[in-house]
Coordinates of C-alpha atoms and ligand atoms in Angstrom, one line a residue:
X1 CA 79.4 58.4 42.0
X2 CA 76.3 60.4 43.8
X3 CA 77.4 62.7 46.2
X4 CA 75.1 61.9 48.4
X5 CA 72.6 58.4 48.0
X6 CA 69.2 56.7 50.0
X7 CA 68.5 54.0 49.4
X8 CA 65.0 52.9 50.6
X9 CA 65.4 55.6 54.0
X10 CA 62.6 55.4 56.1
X11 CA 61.9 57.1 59.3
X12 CA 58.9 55.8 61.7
X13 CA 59.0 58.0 65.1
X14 CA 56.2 56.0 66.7
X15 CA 55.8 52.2 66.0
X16 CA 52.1 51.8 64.2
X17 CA 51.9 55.3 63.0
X18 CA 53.2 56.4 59.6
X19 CA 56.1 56.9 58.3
X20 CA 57.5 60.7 58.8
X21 CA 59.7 59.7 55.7
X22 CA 59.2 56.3 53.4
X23 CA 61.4 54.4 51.3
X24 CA 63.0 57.6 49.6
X25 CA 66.0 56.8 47.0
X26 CA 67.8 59.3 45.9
X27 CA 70.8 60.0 44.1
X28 CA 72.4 64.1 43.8
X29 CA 74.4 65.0 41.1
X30 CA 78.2 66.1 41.9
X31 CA 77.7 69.8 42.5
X32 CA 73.6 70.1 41.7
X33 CA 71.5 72.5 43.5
X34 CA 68.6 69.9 44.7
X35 CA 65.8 71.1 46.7
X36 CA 63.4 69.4 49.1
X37 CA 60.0 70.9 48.6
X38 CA 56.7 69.7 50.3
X39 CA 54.0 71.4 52.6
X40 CA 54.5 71.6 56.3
X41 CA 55.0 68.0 58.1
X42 CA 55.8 66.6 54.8
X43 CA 59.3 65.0 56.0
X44 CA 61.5 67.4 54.4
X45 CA 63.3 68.4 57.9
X46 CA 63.7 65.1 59.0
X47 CA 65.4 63.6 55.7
X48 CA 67.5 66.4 55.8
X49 CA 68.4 65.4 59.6
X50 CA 69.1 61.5 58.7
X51 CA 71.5 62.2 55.7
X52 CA 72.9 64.6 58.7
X53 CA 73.6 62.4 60.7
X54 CA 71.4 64.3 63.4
X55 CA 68.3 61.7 63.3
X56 CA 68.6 57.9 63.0
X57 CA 66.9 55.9 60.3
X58 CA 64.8 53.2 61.1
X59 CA 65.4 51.2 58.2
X60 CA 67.6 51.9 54.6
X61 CA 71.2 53.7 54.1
X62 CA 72.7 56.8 53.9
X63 CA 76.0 56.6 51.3
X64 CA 77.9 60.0 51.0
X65 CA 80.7 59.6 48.4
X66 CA 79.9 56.2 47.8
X67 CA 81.0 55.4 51.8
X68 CA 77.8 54.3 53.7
X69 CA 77.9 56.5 56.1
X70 CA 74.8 54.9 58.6
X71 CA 76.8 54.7 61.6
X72 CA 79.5 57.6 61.5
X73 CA 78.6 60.8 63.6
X74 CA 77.4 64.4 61.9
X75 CA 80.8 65.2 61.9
X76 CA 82.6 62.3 60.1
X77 CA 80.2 62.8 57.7
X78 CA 81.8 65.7 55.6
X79 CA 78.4 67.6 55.7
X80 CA 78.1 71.2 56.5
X81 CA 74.7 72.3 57.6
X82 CA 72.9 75.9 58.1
X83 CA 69.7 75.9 60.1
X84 CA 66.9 78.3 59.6
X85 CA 68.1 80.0 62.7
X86 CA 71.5 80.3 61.4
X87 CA 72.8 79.4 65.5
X88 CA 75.9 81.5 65.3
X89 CA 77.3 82.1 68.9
X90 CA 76.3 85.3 70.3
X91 CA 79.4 86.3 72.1
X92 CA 81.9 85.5 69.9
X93 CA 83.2 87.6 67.0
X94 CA 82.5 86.7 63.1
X95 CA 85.9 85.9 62.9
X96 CA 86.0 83.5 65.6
X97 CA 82.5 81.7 65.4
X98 CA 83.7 81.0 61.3
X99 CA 86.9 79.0 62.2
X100 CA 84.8 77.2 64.7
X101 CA 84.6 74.1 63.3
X102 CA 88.1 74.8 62.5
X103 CA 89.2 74.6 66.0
X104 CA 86.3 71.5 66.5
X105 CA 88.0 69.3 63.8
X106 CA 91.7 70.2 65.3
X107 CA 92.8 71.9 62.1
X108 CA 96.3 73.7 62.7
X109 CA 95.9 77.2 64.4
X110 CA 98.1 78.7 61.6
X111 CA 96.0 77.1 58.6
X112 CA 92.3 79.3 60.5
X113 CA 93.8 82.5 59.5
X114 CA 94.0 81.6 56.0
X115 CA 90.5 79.9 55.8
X116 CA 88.7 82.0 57.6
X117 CA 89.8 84.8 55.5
X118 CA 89.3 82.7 52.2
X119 CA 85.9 81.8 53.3
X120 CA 84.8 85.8 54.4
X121 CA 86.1 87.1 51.0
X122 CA 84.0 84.9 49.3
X123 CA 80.9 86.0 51.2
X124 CA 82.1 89.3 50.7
X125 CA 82.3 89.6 54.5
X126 CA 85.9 89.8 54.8
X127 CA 85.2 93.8 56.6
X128 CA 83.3 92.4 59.5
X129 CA 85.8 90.0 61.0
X130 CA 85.9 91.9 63.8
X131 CA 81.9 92.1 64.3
X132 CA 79.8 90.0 67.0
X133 CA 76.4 89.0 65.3
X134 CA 74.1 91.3 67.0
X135 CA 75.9 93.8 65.0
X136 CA 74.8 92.4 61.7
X137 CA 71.8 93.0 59.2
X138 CA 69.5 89.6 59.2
X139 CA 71.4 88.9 55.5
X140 CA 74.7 89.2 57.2
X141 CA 73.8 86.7 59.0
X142 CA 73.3 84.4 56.9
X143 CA 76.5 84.9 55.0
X144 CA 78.7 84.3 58.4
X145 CA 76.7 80.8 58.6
X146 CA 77.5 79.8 55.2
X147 CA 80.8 81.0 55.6
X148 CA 81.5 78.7 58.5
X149 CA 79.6 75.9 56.7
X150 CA 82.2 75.9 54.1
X151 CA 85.3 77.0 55.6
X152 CA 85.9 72.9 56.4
X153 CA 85.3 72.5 52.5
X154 CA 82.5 70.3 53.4
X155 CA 81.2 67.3 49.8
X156 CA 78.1 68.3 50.4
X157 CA 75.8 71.1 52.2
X158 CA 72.9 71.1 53.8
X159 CA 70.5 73.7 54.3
X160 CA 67.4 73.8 56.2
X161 CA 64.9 76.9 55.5
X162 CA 68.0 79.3 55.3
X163 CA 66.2 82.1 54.0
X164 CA 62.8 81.6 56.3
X165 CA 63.6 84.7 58.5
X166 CA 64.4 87.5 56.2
X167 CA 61.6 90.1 54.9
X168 CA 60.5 89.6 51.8
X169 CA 62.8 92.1 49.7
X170 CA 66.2 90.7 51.8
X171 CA 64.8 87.3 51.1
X172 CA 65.4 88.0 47.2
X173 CA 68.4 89.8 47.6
X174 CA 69.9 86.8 49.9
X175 CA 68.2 84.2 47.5
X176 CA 70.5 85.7 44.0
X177 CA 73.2 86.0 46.2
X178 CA 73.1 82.2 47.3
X179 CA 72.6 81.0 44.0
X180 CA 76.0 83.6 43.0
X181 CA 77.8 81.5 45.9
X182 CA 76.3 78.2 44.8
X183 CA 77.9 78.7 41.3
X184 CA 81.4 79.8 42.2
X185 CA 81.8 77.5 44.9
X186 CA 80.4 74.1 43.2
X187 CA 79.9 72.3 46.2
X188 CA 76.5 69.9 46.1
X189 CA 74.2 71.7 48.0
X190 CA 70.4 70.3 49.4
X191 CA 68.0 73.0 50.1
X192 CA 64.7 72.5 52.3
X193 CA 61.9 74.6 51.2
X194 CA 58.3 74.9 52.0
X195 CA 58.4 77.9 49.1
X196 CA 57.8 76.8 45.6
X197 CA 59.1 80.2 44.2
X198 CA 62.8 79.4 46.1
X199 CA 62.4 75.8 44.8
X200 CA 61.9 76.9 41.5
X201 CA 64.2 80.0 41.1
X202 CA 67.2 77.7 42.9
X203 CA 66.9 74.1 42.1
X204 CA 68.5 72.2 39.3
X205 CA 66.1 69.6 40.6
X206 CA 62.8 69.7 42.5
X207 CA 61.9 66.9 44.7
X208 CA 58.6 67.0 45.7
X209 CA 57.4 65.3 49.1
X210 CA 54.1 64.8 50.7
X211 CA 53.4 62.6 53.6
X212 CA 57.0 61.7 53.4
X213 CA 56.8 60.1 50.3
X214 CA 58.2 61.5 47.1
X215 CA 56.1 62.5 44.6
X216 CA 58.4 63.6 41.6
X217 CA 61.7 64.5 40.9
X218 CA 62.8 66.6 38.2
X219 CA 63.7 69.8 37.3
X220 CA 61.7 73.1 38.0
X221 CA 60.5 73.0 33.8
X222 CA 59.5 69.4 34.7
X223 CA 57.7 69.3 37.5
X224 CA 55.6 72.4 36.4
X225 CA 55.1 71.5 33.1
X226 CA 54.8 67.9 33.4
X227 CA 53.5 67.3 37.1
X228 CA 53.7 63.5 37.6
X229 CA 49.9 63.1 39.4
X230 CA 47.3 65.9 41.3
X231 CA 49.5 66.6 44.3
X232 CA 52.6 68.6 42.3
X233 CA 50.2 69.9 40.3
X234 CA 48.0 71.7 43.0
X235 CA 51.6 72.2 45.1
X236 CA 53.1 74.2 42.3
X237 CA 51.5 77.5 40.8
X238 CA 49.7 80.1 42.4
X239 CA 47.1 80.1 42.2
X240 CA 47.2 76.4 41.6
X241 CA 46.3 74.3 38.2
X242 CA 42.7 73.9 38.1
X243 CA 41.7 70.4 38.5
X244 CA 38.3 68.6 36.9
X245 CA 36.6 65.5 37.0
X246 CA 35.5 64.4 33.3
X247 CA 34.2 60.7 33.0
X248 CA 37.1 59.0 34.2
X249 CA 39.7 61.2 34.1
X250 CA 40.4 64.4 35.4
X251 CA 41.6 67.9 33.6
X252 CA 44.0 70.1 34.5
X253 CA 44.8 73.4 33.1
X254 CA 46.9 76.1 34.7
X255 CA 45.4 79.6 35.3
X256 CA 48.0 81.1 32.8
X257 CA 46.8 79.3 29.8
X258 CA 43.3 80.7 30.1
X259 CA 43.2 82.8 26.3
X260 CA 39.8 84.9 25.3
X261 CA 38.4 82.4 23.0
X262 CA 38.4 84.5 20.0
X263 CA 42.4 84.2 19.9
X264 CA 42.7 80.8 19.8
X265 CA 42.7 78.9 16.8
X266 CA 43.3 75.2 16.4
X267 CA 41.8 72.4 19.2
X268 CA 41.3 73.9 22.0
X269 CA 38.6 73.5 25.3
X270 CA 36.0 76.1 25.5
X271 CA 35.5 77.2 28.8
X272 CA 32.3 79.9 29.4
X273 CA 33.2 82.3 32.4
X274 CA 31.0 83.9 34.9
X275 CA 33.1 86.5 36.3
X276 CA 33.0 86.6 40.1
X277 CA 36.4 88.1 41.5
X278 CA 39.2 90.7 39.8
X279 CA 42.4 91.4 41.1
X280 CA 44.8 93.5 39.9
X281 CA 48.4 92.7 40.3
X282 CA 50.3 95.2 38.4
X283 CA 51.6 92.9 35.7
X284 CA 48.6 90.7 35.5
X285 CA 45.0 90.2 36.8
X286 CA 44.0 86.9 38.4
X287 CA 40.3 86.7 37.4
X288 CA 38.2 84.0 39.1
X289 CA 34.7 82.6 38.6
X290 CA 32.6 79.4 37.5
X291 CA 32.6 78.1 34.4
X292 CA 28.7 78.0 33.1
X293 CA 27.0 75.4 30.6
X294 CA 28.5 72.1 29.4
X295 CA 30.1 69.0 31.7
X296 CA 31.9 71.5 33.8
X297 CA 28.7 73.7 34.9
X298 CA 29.1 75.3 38.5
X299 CA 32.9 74.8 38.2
X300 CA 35.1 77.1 40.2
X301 CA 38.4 78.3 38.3
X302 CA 41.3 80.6 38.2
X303 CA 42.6 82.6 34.9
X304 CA 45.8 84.3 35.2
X305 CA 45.1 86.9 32.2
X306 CA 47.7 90.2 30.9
X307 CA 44.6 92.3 31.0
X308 CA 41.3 92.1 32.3
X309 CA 40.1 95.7 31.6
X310 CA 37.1 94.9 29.3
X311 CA 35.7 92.5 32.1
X312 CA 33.0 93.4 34.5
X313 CA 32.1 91.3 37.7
X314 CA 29.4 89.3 37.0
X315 CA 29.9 89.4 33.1
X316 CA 30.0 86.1 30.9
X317 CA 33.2 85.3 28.6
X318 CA 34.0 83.1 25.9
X319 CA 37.9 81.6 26.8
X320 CA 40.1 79.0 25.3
X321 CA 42.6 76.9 26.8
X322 CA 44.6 74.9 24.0
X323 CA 44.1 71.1 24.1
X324 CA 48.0 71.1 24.0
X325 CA 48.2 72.7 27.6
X326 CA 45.6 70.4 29.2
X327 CA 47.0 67.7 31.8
X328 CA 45.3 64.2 32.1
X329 CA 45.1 62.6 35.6
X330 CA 43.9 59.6 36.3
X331 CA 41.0 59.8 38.4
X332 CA 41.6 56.8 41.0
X333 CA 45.6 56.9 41.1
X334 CA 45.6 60.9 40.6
X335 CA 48.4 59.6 38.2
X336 CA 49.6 61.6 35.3
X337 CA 48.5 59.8 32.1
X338 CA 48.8 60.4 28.2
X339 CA 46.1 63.0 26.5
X340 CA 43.3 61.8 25.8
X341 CA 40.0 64.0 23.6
X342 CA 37.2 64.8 26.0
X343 CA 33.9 65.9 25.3
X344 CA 33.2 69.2 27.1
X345 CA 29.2 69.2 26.8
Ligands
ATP1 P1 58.1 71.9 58.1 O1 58.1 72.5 56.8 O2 56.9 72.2 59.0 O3 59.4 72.0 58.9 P2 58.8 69.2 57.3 O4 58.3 68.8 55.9 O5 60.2 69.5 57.5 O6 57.8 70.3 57.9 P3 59.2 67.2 59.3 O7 59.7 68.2 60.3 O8 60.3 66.3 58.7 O9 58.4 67.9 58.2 O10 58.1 66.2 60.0 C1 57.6 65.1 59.3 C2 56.6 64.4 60.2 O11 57.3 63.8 61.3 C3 55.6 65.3 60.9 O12 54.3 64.7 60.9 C4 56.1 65.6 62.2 O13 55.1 65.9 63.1 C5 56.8 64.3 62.6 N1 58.0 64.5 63.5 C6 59.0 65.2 63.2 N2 59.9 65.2 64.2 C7 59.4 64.3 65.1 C8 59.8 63.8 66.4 N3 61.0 64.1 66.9 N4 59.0 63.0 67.1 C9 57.8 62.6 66.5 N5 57.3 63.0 65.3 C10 58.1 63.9 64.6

């Protein structure tokens, strides 16, 4: 039994305009890691906030264990959530805003002690009981939230942006060490994520929304590798698969599989390179430009090469990218479809 189910959820804020989320179905997988990943406005948020409990639906179910749960409140749901913002309270201690929800749900006084303290130590927090959150590091933070979201030993969690206002190196740092928790504690977690890197370093499964429709579902592997139509291909990648129109179907190849033609042996497109941009990233060089001579003439790509040092700006290159790495779109559906052979010139 799913964890957590939809079935046909749709949310319409204003009667006429679109839907903020429509007709998702989904079913988790007892203690998966599943993320919610779309571009800004693309429903994630407000998904997250029906299966709550927080928004209303205005048409499909919400199941949670198998129970619909459509007309039960956020907290008769068994759901912990953590918000971006964390919303600890400000004036009491770590110990005391933990085994809040403790006290909301009438557990025993003499049962907090225990769970509060089982909760901390696995947060590795257990030293700062006594702390009020303005004494904490932004990471710290983070760890008290969690630890309160599971000290009711919620079936499922949900977490919105958690990791939105660290800096970039805590934002790693807190990242492994949520995954760490994920694994020891089991519990089946949803994660909201405008930030394809924390989608793919975290998720068992990726679901991909835009417009509040989902696009694909799968894991990281699939929906990078195997992209079901144009939108998770741009969405994924940095920078993003290159995309071209060829009779009636359009090509995409990703920056990384860009080889110096001269490598490559077997089928393979040849793509002539007029070198317009270099940067150097330490481990690799992103080199842009447009492609020159056959079908694709005046095109604008990415590479994404391990060394760039015999190129000059405004140079012309002979590269590869083996047929075997090239994705076939559809060009009216945008649609993923099988391979097809393609004449470049
Ligand atoms: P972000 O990454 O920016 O948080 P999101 O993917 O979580 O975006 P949502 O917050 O779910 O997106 O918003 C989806 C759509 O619904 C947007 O077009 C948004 O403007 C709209 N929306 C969200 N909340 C409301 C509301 N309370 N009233 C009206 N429209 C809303």
């Amino acid at each position: 039994m799913a964890v957590v189910e939809t079935r046909d959820l749709t949310k319409v804020f204003k009667e006429g305009q679109l839907g903020a989320v429509n007709n998702v179905n989904l079913e988790t997988r007892e203690g998966e890691f599943l993320v919610f990943l779309g571009p800004s406005g693309s429903g994630k948020t407000t998904l997250l906030r029906m299966i709550a409990g927080l928004e209303t639906p205005t048409s499909g179910e919400i199941l949670i264990g198998g129970q619909v749960v459509n007309d039960l409140s956020p907290r008769e749901r068994r759901i912990a959530m953590v918000f971006q913002s964390y919303a600890l309270y400000p004036h009491l201690s770590v110990y005391k805003n933990i085994a809040f929800p403790l006290k909301a749900q009438n557990v025993k006084k003499e049962l907090h002690k225990a769970k509060v303290e089982w909760a901390a130590s696995l947060l590795g927090i257990g030293a700062l009981l006594d702390r009020k959150p303005r004494e904490l590091s932004g990471g710290e933070r983070q760890r008290v939230a969690l630890a309160r979201a599971i000290v009711r030993e919620p079936a499922v969690f949900l977490l919105d942006e958690p990791l939105s206002n660290l800096d970039a190196k805590l934002r790693a740092s807190a990242r492994e060490e949520l995954e760490r928790f994920h694994r020891r504690v089991g519990t089946t977690t949803i994660y909201v994520t405008h930030d394809q890197v924390e989608a793919m370093a975290m998720g068992d499964r990726v679901m991909v929304l835009n417009k509040g429709v989902v696009r694909q579902l799968g894991t990281p592997t699939d929906v990078y590798d195997n992209p079901a139509d144009t939108f998770v291909a741009t969405f994924l990648g940095s920078p993003p698969m290159n995309l071209a129109e060829i009779g009636d179907v359009i090509v995409g190849f990703r920056p990384e599989h860009f080889r110096p033609a001269f490598t490559v042996t077997g089928d393979a497109a040849p793509f002539r390179l007029k070198v317009e941009n270099i940067e150097y990233l330490g481990s690799e060089w992103i080199v842009s430009g447009t492609l020159a001579g056959g079908k694709l003439d005046g095109k604008k790509v990415f590479s994404r090469l391990s060394s760039a040092q015999n190129l000059q700006l405004a140079g012309m290159y002979d590269f590869a990218v083996p047929q075997r790495e090239l994705k076939f779109f559809d060009r009216s559906t945008e649609k993923r479809v099988e391979p097809r052979s393609v004449s470049w010139q």
